[in-house]
Coordinates of C-alpha atoms and ligand atoms in Angstrom, one line a residue:
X1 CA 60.6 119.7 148.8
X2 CA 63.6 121.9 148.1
X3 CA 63.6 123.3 151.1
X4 CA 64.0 119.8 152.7
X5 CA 66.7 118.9 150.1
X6 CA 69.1 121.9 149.8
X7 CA 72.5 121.6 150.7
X8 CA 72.2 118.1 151.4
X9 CA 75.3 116.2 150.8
X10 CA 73.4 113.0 148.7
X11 CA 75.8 109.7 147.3
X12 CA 74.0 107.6 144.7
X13 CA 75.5 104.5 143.1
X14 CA 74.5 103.1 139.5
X15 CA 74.0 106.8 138.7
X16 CA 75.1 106.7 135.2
X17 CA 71.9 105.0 134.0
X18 CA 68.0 104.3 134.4
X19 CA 66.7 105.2 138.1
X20 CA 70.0 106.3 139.5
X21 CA 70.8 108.9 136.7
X22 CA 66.8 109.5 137.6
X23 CA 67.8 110.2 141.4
X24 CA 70.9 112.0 140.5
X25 CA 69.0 114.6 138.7
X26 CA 65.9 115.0 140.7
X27 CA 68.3 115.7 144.0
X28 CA 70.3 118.4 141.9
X29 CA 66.8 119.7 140.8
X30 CA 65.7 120.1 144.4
X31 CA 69.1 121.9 145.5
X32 CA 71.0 118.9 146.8
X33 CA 74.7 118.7 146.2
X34 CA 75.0 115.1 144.3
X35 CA 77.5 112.8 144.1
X36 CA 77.2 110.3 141.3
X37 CA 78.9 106.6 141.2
X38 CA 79.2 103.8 138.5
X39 CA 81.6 102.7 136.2
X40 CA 80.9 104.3 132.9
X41 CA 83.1 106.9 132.9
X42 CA 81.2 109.1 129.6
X43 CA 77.8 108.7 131.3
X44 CA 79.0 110.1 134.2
X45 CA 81.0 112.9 132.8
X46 CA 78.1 114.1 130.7
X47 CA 75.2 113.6 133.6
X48 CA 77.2 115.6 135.8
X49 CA 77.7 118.2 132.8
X50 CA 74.1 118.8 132.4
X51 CA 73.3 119.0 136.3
X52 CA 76.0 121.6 136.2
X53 CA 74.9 123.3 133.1
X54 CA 71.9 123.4 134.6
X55 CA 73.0 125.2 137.7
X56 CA 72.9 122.2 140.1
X57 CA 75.9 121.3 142.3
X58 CA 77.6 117.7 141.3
X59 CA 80.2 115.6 141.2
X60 CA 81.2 112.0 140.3
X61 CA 83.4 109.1 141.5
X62 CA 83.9 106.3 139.3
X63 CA 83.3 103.5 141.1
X64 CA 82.8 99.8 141.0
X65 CA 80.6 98.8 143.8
X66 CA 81.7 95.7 143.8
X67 CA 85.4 96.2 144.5
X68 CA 85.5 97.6 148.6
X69 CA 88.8 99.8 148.2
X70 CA 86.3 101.6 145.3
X71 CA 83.5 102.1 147.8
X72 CA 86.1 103.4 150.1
X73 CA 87.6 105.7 147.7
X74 CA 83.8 107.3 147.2
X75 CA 83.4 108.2 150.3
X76 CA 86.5 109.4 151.1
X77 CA 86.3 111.5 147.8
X78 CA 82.5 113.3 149.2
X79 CA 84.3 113.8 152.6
X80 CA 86.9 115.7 150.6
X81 CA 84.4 117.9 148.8
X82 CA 81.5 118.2 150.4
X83 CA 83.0 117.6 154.6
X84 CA 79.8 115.0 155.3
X85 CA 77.0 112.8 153.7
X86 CA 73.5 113.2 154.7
X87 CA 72.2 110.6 152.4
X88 CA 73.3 107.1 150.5
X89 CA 71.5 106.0 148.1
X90 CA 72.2 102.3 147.0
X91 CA 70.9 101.5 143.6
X92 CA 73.7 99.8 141.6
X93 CA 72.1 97.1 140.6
X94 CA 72.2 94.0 138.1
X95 CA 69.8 91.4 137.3
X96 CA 69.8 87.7 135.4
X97 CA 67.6 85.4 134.2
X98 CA 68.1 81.7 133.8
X99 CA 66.7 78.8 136.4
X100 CA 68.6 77.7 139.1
X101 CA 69.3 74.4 137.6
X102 CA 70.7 75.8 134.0
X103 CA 72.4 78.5 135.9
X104 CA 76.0 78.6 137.1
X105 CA 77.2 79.6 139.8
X106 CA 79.5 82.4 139.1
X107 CA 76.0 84.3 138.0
X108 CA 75.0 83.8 141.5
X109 CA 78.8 85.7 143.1
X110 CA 78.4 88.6 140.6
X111 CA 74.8 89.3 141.7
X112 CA 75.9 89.3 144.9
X113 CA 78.8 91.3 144.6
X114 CA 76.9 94.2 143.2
X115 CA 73.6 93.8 144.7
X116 CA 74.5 92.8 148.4
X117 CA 78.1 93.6 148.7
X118 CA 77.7 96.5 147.1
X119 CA 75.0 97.9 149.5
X120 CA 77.4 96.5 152.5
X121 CA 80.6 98.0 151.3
X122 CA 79.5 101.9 150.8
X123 CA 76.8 101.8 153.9
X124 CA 80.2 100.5 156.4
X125 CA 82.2 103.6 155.4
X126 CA 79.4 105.8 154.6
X127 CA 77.2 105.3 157.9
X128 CA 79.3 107.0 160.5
X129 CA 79.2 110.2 158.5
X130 CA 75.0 109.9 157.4
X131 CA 75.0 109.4 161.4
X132 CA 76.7 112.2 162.4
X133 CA 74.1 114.3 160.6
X134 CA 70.9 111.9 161.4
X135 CA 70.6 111.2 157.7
X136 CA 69.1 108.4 155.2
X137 CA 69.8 105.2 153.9
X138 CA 68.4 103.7 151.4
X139 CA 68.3 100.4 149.2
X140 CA 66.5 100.6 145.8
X141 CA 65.5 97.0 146.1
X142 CA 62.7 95.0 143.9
X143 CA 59.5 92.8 144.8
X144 CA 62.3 90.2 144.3
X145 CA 63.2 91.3 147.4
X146 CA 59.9 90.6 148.9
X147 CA 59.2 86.8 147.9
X148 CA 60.7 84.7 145.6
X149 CA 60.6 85.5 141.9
X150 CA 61.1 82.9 139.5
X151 CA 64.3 82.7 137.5
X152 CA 65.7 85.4 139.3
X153 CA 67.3 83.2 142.5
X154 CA 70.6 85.4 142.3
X155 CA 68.7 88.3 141.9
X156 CA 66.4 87.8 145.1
X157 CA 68.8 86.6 147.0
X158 CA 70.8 89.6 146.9
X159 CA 67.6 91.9 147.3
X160 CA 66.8 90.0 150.4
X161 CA 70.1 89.9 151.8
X162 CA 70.1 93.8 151.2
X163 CA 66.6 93.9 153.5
X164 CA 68.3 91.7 156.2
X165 CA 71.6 94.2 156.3
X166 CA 69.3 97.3 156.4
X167 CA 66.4 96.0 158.4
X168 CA 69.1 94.9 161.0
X169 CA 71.3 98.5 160.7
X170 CA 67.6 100.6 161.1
X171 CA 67.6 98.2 164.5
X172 CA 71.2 99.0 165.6
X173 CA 70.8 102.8 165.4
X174 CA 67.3 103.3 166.5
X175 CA 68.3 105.8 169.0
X176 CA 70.8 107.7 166.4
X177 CA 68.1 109.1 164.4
X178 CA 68.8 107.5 161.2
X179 CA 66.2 106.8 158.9
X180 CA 66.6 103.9 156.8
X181 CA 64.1 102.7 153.8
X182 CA 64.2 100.7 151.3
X183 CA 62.0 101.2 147.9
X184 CA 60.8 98.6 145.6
X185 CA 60.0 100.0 142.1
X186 CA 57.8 97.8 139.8
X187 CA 59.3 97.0 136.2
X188 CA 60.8 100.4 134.8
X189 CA 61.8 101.4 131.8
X190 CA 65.4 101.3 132.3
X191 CA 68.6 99.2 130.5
X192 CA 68.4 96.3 133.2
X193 CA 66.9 93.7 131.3
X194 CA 69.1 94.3 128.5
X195 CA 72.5 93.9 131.1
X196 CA 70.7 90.9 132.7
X197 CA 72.9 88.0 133.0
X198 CA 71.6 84.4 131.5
X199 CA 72.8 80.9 133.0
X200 CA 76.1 81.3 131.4
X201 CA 77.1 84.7 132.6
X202 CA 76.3 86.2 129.2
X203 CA 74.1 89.5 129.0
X204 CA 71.1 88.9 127.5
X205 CA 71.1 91.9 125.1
X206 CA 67.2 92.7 125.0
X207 CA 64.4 92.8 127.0
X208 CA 62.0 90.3 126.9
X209 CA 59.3 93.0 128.2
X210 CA 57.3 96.0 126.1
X211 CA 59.8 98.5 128.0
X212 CA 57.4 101.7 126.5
X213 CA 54.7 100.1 129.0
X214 CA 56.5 100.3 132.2
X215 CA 56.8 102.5 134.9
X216 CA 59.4 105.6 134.6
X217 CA 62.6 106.1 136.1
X218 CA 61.3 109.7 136.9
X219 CA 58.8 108.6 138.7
X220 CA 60.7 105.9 140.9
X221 CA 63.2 109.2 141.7
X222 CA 60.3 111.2 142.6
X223 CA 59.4 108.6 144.9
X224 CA 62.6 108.3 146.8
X225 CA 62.2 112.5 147.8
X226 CA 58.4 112.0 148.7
X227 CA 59.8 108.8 151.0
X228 CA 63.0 110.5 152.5
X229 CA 60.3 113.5 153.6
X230 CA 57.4 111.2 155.0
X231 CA 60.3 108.8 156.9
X232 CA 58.8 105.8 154.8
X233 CA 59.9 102.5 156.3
X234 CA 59.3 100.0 153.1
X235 CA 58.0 101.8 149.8
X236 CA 56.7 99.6 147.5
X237 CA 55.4 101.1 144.0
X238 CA 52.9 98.8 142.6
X239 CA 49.5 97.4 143.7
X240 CA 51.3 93.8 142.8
X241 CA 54.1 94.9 145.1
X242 CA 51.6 96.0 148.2
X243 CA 49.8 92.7 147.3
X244 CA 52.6 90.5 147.5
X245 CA 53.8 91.7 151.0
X246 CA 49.8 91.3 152.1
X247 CA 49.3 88.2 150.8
X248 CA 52.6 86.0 151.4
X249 CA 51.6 86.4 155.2
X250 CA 48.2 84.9 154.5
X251 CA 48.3 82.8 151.4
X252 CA 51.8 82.3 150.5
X253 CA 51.0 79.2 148.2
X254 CA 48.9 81.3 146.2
X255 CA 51.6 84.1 145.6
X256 CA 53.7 81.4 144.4
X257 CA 51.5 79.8 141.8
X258 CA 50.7 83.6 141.0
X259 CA 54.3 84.4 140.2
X260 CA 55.1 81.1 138.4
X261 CA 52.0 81.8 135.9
X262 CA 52.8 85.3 135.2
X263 CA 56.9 85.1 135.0
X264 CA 56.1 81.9 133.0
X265 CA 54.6 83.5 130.4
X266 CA 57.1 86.2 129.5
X267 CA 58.7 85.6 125.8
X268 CA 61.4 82.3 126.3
X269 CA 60.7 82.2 129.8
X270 CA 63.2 79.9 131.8
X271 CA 60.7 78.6 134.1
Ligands
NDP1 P1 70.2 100.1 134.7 O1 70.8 98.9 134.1 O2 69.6 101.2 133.8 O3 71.2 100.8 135.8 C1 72.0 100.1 136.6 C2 73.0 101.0 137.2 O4 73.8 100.2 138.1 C3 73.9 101.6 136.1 O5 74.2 102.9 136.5 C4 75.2 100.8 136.3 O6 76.3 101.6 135.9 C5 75.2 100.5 137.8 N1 76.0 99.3 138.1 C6 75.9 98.0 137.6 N2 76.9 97.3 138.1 C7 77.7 98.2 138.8 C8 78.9 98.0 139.5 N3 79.6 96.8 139.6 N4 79.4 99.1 140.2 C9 78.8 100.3 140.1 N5 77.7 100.5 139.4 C10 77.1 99.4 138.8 O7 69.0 99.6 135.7 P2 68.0 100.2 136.7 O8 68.1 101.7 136.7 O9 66.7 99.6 136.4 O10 68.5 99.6 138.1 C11 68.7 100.4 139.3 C12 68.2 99.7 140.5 O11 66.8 99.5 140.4 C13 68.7 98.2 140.6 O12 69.2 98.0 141.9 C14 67.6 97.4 140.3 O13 67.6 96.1 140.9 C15 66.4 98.2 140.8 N6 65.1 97.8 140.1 C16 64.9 98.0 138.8 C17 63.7 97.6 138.2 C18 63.5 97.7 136.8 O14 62.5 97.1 136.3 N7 64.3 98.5 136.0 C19 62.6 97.1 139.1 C20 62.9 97.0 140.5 C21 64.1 97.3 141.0 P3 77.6 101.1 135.2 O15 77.3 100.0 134.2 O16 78.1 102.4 134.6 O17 78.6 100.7 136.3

């Protein structure tokens, strides 16, 4: 794996927490030259600290994915340091939780604004430079992405909008040698819940789930390496995940009912 991994020139957003920090470190681990992204300023400055302390190669740009001339300004800043980008790792992610009828509709822009135009805005001025050196991109996407999960409507429709942008760039560049995937962890361990928005825009401070039970940011990052080296198309993590995309195309009422049941019964559930 190092072997594969050394040297490369690697960009991940929403690095100063959960998965991302997860992927940050495992690159540096495996030789690669990171470059971290978010808006937390301390995270970032200590993350990058220990990578270095640690004798990896890093630095960090911070960055609101959100805001274009920020996405921009990443780039520009890796080009600067490092003189190319062989892999973009889009991860900056948020996540709500409130029914569609309860929720408004500013919860709806901001999920897209991270989620979707987030993804858009550092893949347009990252691309040319992954495809100059036939390099990866990749969304860190959710089974939300995959079929419809209940109470999450801002939150899938950003994940699926992120498929349909990346699905249709893998098409465009077929013959460039880019390899484009896109990785759906199950529940992890990680502070989204917590930043989750509810139907008034308001975080919703805790996490409805036993987070100790839940799948690790490490192993989501080790997954991402193992998927970049076997040129994985789609990655999903969990049995439920592999199930999902099985099923929908033969039973697709019964995922539904399956999904209402189980988000349904999650502590104050808005469905
Ligand atoms: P965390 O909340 O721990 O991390 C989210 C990261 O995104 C943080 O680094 C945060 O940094 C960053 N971020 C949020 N908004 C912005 C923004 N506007 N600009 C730049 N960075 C931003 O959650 P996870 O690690 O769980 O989430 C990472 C990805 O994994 C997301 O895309 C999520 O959808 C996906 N995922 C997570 C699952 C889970 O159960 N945890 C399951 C399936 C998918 P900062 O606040 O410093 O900007």
């Amino acid at each position: 794996m190092r072997k594969l991994f050394k040297d490369k020139v690697v960009i991940i957003t929403g690095a100063s927490s959960g998965i991302g920090e997860a992927i940050a470190r495992t690159f540096a681990l495996n030789g690669s030259k990171v470059v971290l992204a978010a808006r937390t300023e301390p995270r970032l400055s200590e993350i990058t600290n220990d990578i270095k302390s640690s004798g990896g190669e890093a630095f960090y740009v911070k960055t609101d994915v959100s805001i274009e001339s920020d996405c921009k300004n990443l780039i520009i800043k890796t080009i600067e340091k490092y003189s190319g980008i062989d892999i973009l790792v889009n991860n900056a992610g948020l996540s709500m939780r409130a029914s569609f009828i309860d929720v408004d509709t500013k919860v709806l822009h901001r999920l897209m604004d991270v989620n979707f135009w987030g993804t858009v805005y550092c893949t347009k001025y990252a691309l040319p430079y992954i495809l100059e050196r036939k390099g990866t991109l990749i969304g860190v996407s959710s089974v939300a992405g995959f079929h419809g999960l209940p109470g999450r409507t801002g939150y899938s429709a950003s994940k699926f909008a992120m498929h349909g942008l990346l699905e249709t760039i893998r098409i465009e560049n077929l013959k460039k040698g880019l390899h484009v995937m896109i990785i759906a962890p199950g529940f992890t361990s990680t502070e989204i819940r917590k930043h989750a928005l509810t139907a008034d825009g308001q975080e919703q401070g805790e996490s409805p789930l036993q987070e100790q039970d839940l799948m690790s940011p490490q192993y989501v990052a080790d997954w991402v390496l193992k998927g970049i080296r076997k040129k994985k198309r789609n990655k999903l993590l969990t049995w439920d995940g592999k199930l999902t995309a099985l099923f929908q195309r033969i039973v697709p009422d019964l995922v539904d009912w399956a999904y209402y049941y189980e988000m349904s019964k999650e502590p104050k559930s808005p469905i």
